[in-house]
PDB file of C-alpha atoms in Angstrom:
ATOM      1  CA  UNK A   7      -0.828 -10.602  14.727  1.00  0.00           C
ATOM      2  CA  UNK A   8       2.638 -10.223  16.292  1.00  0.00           C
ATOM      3  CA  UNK A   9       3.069  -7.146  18.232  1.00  0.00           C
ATOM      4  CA  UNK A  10       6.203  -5.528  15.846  1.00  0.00           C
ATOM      5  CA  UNK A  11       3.214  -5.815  13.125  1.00  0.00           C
ATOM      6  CA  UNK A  12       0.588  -4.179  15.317  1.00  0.00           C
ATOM      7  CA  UNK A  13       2.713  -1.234  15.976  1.00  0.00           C
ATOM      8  CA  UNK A  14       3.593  -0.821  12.407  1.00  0.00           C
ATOM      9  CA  UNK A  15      -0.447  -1.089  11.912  1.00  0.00           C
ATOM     10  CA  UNK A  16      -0.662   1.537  14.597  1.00  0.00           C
ATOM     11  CA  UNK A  17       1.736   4.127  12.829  1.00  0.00           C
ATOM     12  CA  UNK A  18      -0.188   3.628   9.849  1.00  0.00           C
ATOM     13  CA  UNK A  19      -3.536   4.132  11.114  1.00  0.00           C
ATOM     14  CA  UNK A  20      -2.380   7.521  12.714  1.00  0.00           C
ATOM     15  CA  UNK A  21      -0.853   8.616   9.528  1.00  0.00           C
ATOM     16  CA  UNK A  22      -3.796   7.978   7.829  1.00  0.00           C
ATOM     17  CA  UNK A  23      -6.127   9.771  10.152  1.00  0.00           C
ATOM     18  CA  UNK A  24      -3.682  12.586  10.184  1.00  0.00           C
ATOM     19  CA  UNK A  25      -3.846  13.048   5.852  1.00  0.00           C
ATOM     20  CA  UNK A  26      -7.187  12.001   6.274  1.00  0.00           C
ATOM     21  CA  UNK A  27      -8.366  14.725   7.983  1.00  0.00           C
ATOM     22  CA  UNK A  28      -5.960  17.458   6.612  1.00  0.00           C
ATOM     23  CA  UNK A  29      -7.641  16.373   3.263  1.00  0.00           C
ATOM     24  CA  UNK A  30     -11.320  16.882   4.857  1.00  0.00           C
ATOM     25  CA  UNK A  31     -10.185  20.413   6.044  1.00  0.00           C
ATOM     26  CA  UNK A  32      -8.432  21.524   2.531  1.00  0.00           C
ATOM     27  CA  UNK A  33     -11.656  20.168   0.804  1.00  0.00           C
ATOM     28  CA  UNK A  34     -14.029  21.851   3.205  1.00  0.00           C
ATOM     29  CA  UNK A  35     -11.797  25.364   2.382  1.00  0.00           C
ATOM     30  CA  UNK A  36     -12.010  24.775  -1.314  1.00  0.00           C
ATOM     31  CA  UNK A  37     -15.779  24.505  -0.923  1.00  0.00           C
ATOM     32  CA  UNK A  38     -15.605  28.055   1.231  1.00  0.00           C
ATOM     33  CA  UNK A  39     -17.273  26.492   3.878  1.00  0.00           C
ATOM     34  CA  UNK A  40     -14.623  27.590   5.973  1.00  0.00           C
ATOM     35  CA  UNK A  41     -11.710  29.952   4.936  1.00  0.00           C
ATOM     36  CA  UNK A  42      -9.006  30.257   6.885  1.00  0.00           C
ATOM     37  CA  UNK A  43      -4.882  29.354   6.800  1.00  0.00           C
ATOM     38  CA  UNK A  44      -2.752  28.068   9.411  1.00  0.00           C
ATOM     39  CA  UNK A  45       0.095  30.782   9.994  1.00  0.00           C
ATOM     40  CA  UNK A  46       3.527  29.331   9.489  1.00  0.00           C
ATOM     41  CA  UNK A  47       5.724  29.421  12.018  1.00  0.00           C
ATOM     42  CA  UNK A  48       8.671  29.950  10.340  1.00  0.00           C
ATOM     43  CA  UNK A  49       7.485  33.002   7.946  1.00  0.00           C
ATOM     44  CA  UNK A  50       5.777  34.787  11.541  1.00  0.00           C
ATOM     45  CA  UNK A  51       9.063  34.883  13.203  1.00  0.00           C
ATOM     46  CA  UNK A  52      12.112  33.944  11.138  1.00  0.00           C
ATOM     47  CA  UNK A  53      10.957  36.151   7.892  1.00  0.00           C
ATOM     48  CA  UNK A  54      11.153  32.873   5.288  1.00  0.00           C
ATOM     49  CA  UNK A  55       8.691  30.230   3.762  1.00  0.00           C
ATOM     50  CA  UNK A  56       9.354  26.712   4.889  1.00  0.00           C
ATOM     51  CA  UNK A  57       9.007  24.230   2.587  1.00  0.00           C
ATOM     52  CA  UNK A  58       5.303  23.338   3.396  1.00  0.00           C
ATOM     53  CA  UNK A  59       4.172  26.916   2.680  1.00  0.00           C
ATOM     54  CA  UNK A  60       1.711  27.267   0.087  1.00  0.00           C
ATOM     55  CA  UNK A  61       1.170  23.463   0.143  1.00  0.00           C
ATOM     56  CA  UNK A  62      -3.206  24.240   1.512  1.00  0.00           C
ATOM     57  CA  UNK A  63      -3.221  26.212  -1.831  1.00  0.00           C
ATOM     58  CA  UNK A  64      -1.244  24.449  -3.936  1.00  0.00           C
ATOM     59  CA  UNK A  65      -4.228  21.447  -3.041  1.00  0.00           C
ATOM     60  CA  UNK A  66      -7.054  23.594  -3.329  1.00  0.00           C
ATOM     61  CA  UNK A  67      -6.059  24.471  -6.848  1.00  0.00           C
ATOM     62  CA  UNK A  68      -4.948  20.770  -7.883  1.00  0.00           C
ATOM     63  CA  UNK A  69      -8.394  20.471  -6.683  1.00  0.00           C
ATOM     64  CA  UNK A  70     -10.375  23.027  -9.044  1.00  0.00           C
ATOM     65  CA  UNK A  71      -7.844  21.482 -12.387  1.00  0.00           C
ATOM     66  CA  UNK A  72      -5.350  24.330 -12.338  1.00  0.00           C
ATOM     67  CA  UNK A  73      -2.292  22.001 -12.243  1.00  0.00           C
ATOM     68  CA  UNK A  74       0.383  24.560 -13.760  1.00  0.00           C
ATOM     69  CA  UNK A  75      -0.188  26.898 -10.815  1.00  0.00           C
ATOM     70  CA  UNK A  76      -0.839  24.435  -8.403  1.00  0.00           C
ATOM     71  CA  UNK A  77       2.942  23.167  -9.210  1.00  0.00           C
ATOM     72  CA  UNK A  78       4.228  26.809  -9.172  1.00  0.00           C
ATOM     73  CA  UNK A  79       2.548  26.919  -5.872  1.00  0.00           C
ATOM     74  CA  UNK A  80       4.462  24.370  -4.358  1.00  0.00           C
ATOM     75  CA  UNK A  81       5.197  21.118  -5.921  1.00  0.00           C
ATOM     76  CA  UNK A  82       4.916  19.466  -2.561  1.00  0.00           C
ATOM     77  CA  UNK A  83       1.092  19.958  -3.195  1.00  0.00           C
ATOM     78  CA  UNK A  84       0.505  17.391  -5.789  1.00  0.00           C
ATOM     79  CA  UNK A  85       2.294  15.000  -3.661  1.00  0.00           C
ATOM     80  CA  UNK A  86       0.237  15.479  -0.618  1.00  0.00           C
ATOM     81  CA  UNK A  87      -2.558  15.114  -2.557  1.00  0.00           C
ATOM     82  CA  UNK A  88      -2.009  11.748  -4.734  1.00  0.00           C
ATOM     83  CA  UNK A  89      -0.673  10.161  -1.318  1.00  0.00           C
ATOM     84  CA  UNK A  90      -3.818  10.901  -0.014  1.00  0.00           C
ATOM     85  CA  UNK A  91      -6.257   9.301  -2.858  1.00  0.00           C
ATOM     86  CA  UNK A  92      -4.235   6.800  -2.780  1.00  0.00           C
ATOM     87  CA  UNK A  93      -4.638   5.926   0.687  1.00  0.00           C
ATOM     88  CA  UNK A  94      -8.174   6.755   0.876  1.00  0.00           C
TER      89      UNK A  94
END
């Protein structure tokens, strides 16, 4: 393996761990093994929702079949989540 391919193979490895693990945590919450949210940094001290807020929730109802609210959620949801079974 040429090193310009082991880097790329590097990147990807972290980015799946990363998902990977994000994944574990929203699917531990939607069990209620844990429950707990990450504040956002943006709506503590600038007042608005980034684009990633709501995404947890969006997941954990993608997860339970309620696709119509997931998507009203935040349609970044869905995405995060097919990315990740598809990786996995």
């Amino acid at each position: 393996m040429d090193l310009e391919n082991h880097h790329w193979y590097a990147f990807e490895l972290k980015v799946f761990v990363l998902i990977s693990l994000f994944f574990i945590l929203v699917l531990i919450n939607t069990l209620g093994i844990i429950n707990w949210t990450i504040p956002c940094f943006f709506e503590h001290f600038l007042s608005f929702e980034c684009f990633g807020c709501g995404t947890t929730k969006a997941i954990k109802l993608a997860l339970v079949g309620e696709l119509g609210a997931s998507i009203s959620e935040n349609p970044l949801g869905l995405g995060v989540l097919a990315l990740s079974l598809i990786h996995i």
